[in-house]
PDB file of C-alpha atoms and ligand atoms in Angstrom:
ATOM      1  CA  UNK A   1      90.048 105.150 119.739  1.00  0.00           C
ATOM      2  CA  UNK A   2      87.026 103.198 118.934  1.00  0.00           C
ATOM      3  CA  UNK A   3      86.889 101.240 115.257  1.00  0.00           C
ATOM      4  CA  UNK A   4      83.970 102.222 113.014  1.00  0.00           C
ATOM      5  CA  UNK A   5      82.472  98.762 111.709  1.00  0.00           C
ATOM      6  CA  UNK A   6      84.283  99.445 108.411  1.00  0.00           C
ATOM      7  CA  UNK A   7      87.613  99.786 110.013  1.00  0.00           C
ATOM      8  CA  UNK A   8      86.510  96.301 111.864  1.00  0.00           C
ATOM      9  CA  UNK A   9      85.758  94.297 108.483  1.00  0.00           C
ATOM     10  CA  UNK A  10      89.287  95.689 106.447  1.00  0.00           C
ATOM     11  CA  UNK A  11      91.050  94.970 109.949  1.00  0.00           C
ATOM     12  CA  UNK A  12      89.637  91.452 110.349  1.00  0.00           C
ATOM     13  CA  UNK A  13      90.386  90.843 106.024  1.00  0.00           C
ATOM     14  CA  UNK A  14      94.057  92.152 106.783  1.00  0.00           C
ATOM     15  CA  UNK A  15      94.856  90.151 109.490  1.00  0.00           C
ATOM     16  CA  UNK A  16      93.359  86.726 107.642  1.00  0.00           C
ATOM     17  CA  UNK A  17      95.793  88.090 104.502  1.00  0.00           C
ATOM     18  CA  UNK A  18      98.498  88.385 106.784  1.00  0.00           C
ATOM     19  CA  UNK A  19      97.911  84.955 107.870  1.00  0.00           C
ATOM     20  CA  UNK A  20      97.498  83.639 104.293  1.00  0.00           C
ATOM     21  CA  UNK A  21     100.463  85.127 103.691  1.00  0.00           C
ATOM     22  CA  UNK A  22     103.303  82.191 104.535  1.00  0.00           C
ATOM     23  CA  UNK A  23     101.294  80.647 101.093  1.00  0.00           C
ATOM     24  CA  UNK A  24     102.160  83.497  99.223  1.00  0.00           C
ATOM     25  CA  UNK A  25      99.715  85.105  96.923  1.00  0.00           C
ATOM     26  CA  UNK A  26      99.664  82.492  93.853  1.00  0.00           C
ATOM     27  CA  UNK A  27      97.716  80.750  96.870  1.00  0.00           C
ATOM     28  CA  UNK A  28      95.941  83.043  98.223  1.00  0.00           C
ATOM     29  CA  UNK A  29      94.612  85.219  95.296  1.00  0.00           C
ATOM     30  CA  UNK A  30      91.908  83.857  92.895  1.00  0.00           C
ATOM     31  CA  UNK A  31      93.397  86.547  90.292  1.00  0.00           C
ATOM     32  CA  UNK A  32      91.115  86.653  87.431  1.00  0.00           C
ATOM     33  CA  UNK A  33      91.975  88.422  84.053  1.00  0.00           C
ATOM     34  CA  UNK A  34      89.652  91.207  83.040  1.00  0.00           C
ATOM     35  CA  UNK A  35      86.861  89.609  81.101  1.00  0.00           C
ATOM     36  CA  UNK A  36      86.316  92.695  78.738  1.00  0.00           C
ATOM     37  CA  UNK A  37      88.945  94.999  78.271  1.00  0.00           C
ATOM     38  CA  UNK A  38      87.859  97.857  76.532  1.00  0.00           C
ATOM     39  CA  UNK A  39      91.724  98.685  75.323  1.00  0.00           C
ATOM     40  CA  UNK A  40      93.967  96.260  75.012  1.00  0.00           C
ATOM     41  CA  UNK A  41      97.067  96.589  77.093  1.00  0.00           C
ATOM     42  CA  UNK A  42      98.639  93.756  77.185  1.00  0.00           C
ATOM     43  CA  UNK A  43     102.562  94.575  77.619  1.00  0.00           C
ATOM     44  CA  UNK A  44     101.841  97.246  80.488  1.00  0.00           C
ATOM     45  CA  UNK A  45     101.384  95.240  83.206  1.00  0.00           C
ATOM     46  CA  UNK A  46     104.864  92.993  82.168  1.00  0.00           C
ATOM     47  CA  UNK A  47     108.598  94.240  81.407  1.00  0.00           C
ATOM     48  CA  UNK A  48     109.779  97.094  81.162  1.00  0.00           C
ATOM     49  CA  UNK A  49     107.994 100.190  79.911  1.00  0.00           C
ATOM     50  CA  UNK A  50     107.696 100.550  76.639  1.00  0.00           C
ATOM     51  CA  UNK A  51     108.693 104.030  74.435  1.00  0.00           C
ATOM     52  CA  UNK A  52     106.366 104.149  72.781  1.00  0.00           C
ATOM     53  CA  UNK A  53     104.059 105.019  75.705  1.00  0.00           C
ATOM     54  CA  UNK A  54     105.746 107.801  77.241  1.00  0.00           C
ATOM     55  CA  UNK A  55     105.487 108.881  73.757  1.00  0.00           C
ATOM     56  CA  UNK A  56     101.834 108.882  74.035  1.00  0.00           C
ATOM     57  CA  UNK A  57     101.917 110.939  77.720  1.00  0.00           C
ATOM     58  CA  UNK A  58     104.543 113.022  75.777  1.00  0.00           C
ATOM     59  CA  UNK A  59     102.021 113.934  72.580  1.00  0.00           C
ATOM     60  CA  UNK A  60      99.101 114.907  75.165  1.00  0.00           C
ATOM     61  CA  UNK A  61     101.670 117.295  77.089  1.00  0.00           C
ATOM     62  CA  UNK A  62     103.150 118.641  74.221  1.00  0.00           C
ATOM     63  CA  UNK A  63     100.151 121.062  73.990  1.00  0.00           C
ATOM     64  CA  UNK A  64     101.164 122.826  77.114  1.00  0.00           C
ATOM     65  CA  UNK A  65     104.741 123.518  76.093  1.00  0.00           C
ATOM     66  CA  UNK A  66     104.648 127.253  76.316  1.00  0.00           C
ATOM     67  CA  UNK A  67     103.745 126.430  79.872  1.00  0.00           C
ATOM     68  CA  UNK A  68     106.381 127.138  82.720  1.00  0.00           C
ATOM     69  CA  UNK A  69     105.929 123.583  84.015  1.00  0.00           C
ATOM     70  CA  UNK A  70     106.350 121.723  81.107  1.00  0.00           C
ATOM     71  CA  UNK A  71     110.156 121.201  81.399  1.00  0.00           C
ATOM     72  CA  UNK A  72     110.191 120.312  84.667  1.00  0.00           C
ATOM     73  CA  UNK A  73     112.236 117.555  85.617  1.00  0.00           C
ATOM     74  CA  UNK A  74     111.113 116.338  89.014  1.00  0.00           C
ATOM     75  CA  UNK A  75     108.293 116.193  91.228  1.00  0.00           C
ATOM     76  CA  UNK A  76     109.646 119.012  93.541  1.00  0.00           C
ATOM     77  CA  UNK A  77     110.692 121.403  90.608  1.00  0.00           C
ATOM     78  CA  UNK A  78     106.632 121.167  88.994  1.00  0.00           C
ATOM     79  CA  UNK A  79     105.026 121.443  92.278  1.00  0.00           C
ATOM     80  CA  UNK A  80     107.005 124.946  92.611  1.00  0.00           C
ATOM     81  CA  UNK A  81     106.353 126.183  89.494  1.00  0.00           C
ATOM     82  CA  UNK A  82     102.546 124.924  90.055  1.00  0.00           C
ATOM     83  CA  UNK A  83     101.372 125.368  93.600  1.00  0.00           C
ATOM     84  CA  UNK A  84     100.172 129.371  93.182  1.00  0.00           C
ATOM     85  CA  UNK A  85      97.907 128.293  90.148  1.00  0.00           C
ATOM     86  CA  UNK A  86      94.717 130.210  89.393  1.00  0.00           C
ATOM     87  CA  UNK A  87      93.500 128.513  86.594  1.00  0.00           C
ATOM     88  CA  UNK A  88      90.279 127.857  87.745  1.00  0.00           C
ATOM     89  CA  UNK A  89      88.104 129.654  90.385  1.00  0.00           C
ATOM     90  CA  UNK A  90      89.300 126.838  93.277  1.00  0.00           C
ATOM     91  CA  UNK A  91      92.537 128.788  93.573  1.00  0.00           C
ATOM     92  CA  UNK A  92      90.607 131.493  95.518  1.00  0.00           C
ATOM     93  CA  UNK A  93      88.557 129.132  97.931  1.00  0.00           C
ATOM     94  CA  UNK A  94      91.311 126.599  98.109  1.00  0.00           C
ATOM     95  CA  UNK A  95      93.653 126.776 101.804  1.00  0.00           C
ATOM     96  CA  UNK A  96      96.385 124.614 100.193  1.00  0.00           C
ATOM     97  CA  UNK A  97      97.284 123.367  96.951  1.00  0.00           C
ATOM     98  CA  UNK A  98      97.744 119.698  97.298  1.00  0.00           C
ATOM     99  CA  UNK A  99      99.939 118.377  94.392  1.00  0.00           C
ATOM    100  CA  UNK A 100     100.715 114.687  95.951  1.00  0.00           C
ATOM    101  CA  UNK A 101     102.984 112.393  97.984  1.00  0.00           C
ATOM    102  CA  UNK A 102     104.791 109.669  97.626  1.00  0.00           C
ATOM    103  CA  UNK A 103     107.615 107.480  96.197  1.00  0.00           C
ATOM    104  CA  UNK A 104     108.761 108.917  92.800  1.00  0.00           C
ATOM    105  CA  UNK A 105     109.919 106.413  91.358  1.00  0.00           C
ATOM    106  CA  UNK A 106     106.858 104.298  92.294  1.00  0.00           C
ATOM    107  CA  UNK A 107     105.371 101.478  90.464  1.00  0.00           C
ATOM    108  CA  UNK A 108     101.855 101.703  91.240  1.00  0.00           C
ATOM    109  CA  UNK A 109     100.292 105.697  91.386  1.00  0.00           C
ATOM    110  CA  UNK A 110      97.374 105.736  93.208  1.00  0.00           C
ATOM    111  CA  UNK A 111      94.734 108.449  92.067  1.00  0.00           C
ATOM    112  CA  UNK A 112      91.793 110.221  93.438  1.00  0.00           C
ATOM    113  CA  UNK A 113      89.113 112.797  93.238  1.00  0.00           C
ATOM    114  CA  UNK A 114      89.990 115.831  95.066  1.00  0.00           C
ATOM    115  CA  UNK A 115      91.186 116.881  98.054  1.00  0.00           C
ATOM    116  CA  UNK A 116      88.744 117.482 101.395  1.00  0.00           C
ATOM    117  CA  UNK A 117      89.108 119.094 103.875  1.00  0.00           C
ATOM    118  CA  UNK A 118      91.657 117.719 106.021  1.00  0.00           C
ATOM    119  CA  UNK A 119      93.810 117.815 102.787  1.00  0.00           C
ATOM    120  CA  UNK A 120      92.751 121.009 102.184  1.00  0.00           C
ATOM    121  CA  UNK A 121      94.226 122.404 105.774  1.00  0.00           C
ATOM    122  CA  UNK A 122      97.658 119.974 105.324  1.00  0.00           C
ATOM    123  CA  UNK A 123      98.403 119.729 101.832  1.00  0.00           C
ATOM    124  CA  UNK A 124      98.474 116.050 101.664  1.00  0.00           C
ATOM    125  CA  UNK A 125      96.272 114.044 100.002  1.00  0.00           C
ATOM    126  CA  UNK A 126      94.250 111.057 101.427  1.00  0.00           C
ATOM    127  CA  UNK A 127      94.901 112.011 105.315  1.00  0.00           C
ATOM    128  CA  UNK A 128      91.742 112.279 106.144  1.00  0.00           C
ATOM    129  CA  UNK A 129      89.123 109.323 107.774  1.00  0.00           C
ATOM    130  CA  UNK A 130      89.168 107.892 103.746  1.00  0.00           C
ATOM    131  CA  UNK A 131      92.492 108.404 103.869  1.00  0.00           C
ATOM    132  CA  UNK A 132      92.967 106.238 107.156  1.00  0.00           C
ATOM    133  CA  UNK A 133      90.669 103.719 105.402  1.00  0.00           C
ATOM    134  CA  UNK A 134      93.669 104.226 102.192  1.00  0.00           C
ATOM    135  CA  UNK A 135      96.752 103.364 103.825  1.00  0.00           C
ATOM    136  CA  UNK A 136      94.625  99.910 105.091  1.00  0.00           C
ATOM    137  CA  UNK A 137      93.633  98.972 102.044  1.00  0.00           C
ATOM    138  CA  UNK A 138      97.410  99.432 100.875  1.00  0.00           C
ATOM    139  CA  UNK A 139      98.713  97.372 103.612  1.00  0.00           C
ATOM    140  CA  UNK A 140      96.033  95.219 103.361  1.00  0.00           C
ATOM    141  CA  UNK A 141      98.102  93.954  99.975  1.00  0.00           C
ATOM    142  CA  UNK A 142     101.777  94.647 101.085  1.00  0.00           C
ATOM    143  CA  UNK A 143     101.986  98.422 100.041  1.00  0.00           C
ATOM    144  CA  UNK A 144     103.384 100.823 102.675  1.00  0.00           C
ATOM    145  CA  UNK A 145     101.772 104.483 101.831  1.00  0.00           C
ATOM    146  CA  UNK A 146     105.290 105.829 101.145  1.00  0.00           C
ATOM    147  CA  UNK A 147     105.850 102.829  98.656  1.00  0.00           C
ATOM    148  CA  UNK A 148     103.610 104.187  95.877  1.00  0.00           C
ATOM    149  CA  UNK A 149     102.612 107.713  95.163  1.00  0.00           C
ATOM    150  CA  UNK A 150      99.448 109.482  95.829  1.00  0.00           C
ATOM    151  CA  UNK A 151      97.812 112.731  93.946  1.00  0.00           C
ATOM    152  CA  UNK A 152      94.164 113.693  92.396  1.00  0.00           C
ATOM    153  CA  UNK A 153      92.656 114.861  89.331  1.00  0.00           C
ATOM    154  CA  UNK A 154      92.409 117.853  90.664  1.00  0.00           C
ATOM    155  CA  UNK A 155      94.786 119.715  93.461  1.00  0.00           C
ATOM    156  CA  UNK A 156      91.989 122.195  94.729  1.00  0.00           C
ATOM    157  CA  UNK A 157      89.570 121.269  97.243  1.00  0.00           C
ATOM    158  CA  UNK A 158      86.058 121.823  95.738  1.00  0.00           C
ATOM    159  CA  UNK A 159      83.677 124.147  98.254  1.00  0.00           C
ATOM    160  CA  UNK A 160      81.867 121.549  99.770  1.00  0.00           C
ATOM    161  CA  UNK A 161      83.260 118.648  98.341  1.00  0.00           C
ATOM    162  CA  UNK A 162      81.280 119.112  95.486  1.00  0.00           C
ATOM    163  CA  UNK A 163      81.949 117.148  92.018  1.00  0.00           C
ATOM    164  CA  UNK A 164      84.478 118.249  90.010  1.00  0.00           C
ATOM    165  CA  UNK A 165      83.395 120.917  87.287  1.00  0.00           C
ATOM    166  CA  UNK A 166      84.595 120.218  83.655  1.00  0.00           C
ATOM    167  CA  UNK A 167      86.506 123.426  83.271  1.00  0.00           C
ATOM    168  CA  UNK A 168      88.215 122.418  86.542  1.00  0.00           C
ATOM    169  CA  UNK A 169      89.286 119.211  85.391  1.00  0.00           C
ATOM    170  CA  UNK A 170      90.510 120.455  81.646  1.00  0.00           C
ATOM    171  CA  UNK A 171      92.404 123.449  83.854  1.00  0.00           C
ATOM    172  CA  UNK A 172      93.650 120.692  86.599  1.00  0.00           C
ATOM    173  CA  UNK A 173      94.816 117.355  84.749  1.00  0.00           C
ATOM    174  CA  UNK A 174      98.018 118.388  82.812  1.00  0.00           C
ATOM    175  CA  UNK A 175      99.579 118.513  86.460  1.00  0.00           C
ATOM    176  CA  UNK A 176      98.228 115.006  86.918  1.00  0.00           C
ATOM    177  CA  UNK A 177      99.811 114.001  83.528  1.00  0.00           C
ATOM    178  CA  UNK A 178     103.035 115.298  83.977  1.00  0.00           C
ATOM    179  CA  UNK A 179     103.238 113.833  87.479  1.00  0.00           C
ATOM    180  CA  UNK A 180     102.466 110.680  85.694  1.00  0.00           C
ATOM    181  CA  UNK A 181     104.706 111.235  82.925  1.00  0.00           C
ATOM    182  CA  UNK A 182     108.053 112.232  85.901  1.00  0.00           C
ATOM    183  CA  UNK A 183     106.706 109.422  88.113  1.00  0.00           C
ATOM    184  CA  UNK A 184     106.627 106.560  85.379  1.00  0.00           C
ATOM    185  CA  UNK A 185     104.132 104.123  87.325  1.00  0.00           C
ATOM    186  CA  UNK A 186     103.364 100.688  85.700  1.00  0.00           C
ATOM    187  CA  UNK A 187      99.543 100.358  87.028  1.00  0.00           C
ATOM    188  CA  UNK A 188      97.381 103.418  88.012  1.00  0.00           C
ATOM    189  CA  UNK A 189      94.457 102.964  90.555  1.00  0.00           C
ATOM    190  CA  UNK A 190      91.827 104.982  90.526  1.00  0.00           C
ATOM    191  CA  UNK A 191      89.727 105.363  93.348  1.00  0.00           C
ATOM    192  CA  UNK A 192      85.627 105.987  92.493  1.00  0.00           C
ATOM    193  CA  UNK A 193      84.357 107.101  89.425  1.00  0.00           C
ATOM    194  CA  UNK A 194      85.282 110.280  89.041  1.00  0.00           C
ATOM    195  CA  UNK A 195      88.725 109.471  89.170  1.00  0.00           C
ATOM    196  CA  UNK A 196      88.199 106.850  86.550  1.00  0.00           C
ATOM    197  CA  UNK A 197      86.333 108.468  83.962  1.00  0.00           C
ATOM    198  CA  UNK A 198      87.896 111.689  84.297  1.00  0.00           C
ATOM    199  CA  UNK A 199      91.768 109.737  83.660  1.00  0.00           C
ATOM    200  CA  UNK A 200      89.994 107.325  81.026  1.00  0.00           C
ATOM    201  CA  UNK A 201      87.848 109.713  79.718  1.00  0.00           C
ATOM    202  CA  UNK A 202      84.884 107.975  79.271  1.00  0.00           C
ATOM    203  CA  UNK A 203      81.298 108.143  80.354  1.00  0.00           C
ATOM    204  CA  UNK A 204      81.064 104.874  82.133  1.00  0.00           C
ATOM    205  CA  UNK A 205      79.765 103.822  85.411  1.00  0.00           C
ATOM    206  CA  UNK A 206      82.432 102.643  88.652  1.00  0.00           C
ATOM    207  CA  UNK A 207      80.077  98.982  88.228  1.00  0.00           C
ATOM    208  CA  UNK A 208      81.356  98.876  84.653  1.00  0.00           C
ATOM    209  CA  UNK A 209      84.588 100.120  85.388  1.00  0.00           C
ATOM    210  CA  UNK A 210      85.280  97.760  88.058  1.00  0.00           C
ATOM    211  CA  UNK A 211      86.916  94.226  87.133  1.00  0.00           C
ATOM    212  CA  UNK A 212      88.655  95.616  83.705  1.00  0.00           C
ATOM    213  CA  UNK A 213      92.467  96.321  82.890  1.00  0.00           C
ATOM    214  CA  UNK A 214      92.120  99.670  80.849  1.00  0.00           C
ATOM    215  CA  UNK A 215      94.952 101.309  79.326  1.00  0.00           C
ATOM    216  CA  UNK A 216      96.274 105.308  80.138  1.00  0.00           C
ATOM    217  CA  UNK A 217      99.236 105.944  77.784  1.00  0.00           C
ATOM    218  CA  UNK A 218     100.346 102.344  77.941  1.00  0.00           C
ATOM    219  CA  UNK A 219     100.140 102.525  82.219  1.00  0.00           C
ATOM    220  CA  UNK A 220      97.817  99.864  82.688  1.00  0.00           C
ATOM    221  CA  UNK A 221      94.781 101.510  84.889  1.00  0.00           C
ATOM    222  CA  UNK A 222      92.063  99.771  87.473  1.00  0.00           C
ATOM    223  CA  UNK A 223      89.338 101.338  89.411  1.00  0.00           C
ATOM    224  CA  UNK A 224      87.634 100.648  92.032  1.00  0.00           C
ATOM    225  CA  UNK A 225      85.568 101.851  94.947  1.00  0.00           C
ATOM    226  CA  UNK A 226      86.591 105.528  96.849  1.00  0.00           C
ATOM    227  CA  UNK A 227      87.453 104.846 100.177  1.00  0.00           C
ATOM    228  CA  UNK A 228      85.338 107.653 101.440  1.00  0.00           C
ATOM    229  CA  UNK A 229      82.355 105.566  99.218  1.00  0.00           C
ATOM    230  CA  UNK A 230      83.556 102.335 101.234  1.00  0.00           C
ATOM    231  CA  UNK A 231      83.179 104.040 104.700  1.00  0.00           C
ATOM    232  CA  UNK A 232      79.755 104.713 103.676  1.00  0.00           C
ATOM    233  CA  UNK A 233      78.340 101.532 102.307  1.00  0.00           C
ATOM    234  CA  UNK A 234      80.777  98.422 104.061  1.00  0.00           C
ATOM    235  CA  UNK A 235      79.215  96.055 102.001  1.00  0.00           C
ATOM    236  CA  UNK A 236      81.058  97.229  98.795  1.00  0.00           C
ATOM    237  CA  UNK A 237      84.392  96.086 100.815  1.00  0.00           C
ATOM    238  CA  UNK A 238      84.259  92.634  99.572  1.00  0.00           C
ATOM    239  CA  UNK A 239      84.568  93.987  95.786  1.00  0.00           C
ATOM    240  CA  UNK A 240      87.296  96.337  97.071  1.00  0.00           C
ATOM    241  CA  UNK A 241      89.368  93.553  98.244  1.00  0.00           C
ATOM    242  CA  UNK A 242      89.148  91.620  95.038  1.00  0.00           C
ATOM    243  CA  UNK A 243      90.035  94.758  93.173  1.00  0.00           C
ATOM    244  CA  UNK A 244      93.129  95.403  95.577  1.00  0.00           C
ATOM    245  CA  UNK A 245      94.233  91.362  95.195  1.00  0.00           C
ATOM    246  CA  UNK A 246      94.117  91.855  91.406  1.00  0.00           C
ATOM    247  CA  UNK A 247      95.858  94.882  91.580  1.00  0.00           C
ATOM    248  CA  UNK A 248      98.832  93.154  93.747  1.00  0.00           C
ATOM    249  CA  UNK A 249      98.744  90.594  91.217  1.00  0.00           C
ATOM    250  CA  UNK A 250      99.657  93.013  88.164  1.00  0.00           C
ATOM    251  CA  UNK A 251     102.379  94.196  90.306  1.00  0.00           C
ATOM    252  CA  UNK A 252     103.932  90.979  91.176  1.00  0.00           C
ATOM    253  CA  UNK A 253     103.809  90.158  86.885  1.00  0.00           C
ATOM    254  CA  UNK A 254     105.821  92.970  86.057  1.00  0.00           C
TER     255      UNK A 254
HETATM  256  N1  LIG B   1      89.287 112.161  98.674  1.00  0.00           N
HETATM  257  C1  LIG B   1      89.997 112.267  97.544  1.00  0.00           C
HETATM  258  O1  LIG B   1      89.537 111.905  96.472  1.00  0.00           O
HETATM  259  N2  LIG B   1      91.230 112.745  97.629  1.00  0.00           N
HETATM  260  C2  LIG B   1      91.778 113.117  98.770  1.00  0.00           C
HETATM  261  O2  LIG B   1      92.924 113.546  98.766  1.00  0.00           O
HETATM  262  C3  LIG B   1      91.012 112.985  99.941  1.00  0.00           C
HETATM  263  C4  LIG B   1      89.767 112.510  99.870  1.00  0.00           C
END
């Protein structure tokens, strides 16, 4: 199967990493510390999580406690008491409800918009072309797919891969929070902007997003480009790779 030019450029970075590698990353990454964080998160990306912010994950759940979910205790027991939802009007269009995949006990949670199509039909997330271009990026800084865990904000595909509606999102993300709150990661990554300012909740654009350490419940969160966004526009893969280095380079300070 032929490479798309994309697939070319992430191949050619990964195999120069790879190479890099014997110097290990102090060498190799030029890891810069977020110029601006907007919220201060210092002891999230080092030692051990603290309390205090599964606390804060706690308090935002707490309003759903009449919900059947909210006592779940792993991934497998929410995602059965989850997977008929019909919250929102998605639950009619939607083939299959994709809730996520991954390592549960993973580190690093990597989050994106919604599912496609190809998710849609299997009930995975990220196995589509962007999620090709996913796994690459992954390796591309020593992360097997299976290694970290993947999910959305929300678990419907949207007809047409539209945007996310608002009343989707408020109906969707207390699945995403309690995921977060069984899974435990130490660094989120958000892929695009919809992922990032519907987690962050704020108005801000992916260029201003991009480059800071922000804070989710004391998980320390970065953003950067969707894959699908990268496969489209190649040029935006040079950014990508310095957000994927940094990212590495949180992981190997904890
Ligand atoms: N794009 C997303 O944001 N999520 C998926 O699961 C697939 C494509």
């Amino acid at each position: 199967m032929s490479k798309t030019p994309s697939e070319h450029d992430l191949a050619a970075e990964l195999e120069r990493f790879v190479k890099e590698q014997a110097a290990r990353f102090g060498d190799v990454i030029s890891y810069v510390p977020a110029k601006a964080p907007v919220s201060e998160a210092p002891a999230a990306a080092a030692g051990p999580q603290p309390s205090i912010a599964i606390g804060l994950l706690e308090e935002k759940l707490q309003v759903h406690r009449n919900e059947p979910w909210y006592t779940a205790k792993t991934l497998e027991e929410l995602e059965s008491k989850i997977n008929q939802c019909q919250k929102c009007r998605l639950g009619e269009t939607r083939t299959k409800f994709v809730f996520g995949v991954g390592n549960p006990n993973a580190k690093v949670m990597v989050i994106g918009e919604a599912p496609g199509a190809d998710e849609d039909k299997q009930g995975e997330p990220f196995v589509g072309r962007a999620g090709q271009l996913l796994n690459k990026m992954l390796a591309a800084v020593e992360f097997k797919r299976e290694e970290v865990y993947i999910a959305n904000i929300l678990k419907s595909r949207p007809p047409n891969n539209r945007d996310p509606k608002p009343d989707e999102v408020e109906a969707c993300e207390p699945y995403l929070w309690k995921q977060i709150s069984i899974v435990k990661p130490k660094i989120i990554l958000c892929l695009g902007r919809i992922a990032g300012t519907n987690l962050l909740k704020m108005n801000e654009s992916l260029g201003r997003m991009r480059g800071q350490v922000f804070d989710f419940c004391g998980i320390s969160v970065i953003v950067t480009y969707h894959p699908a966004a990268l496969l489209r526009n190649p040029d935006w893969k040079h950014g990508a790779w310095e957000d994927l280095k940094k990212m590495r380079r949180m992981y190997e300070e904890l």
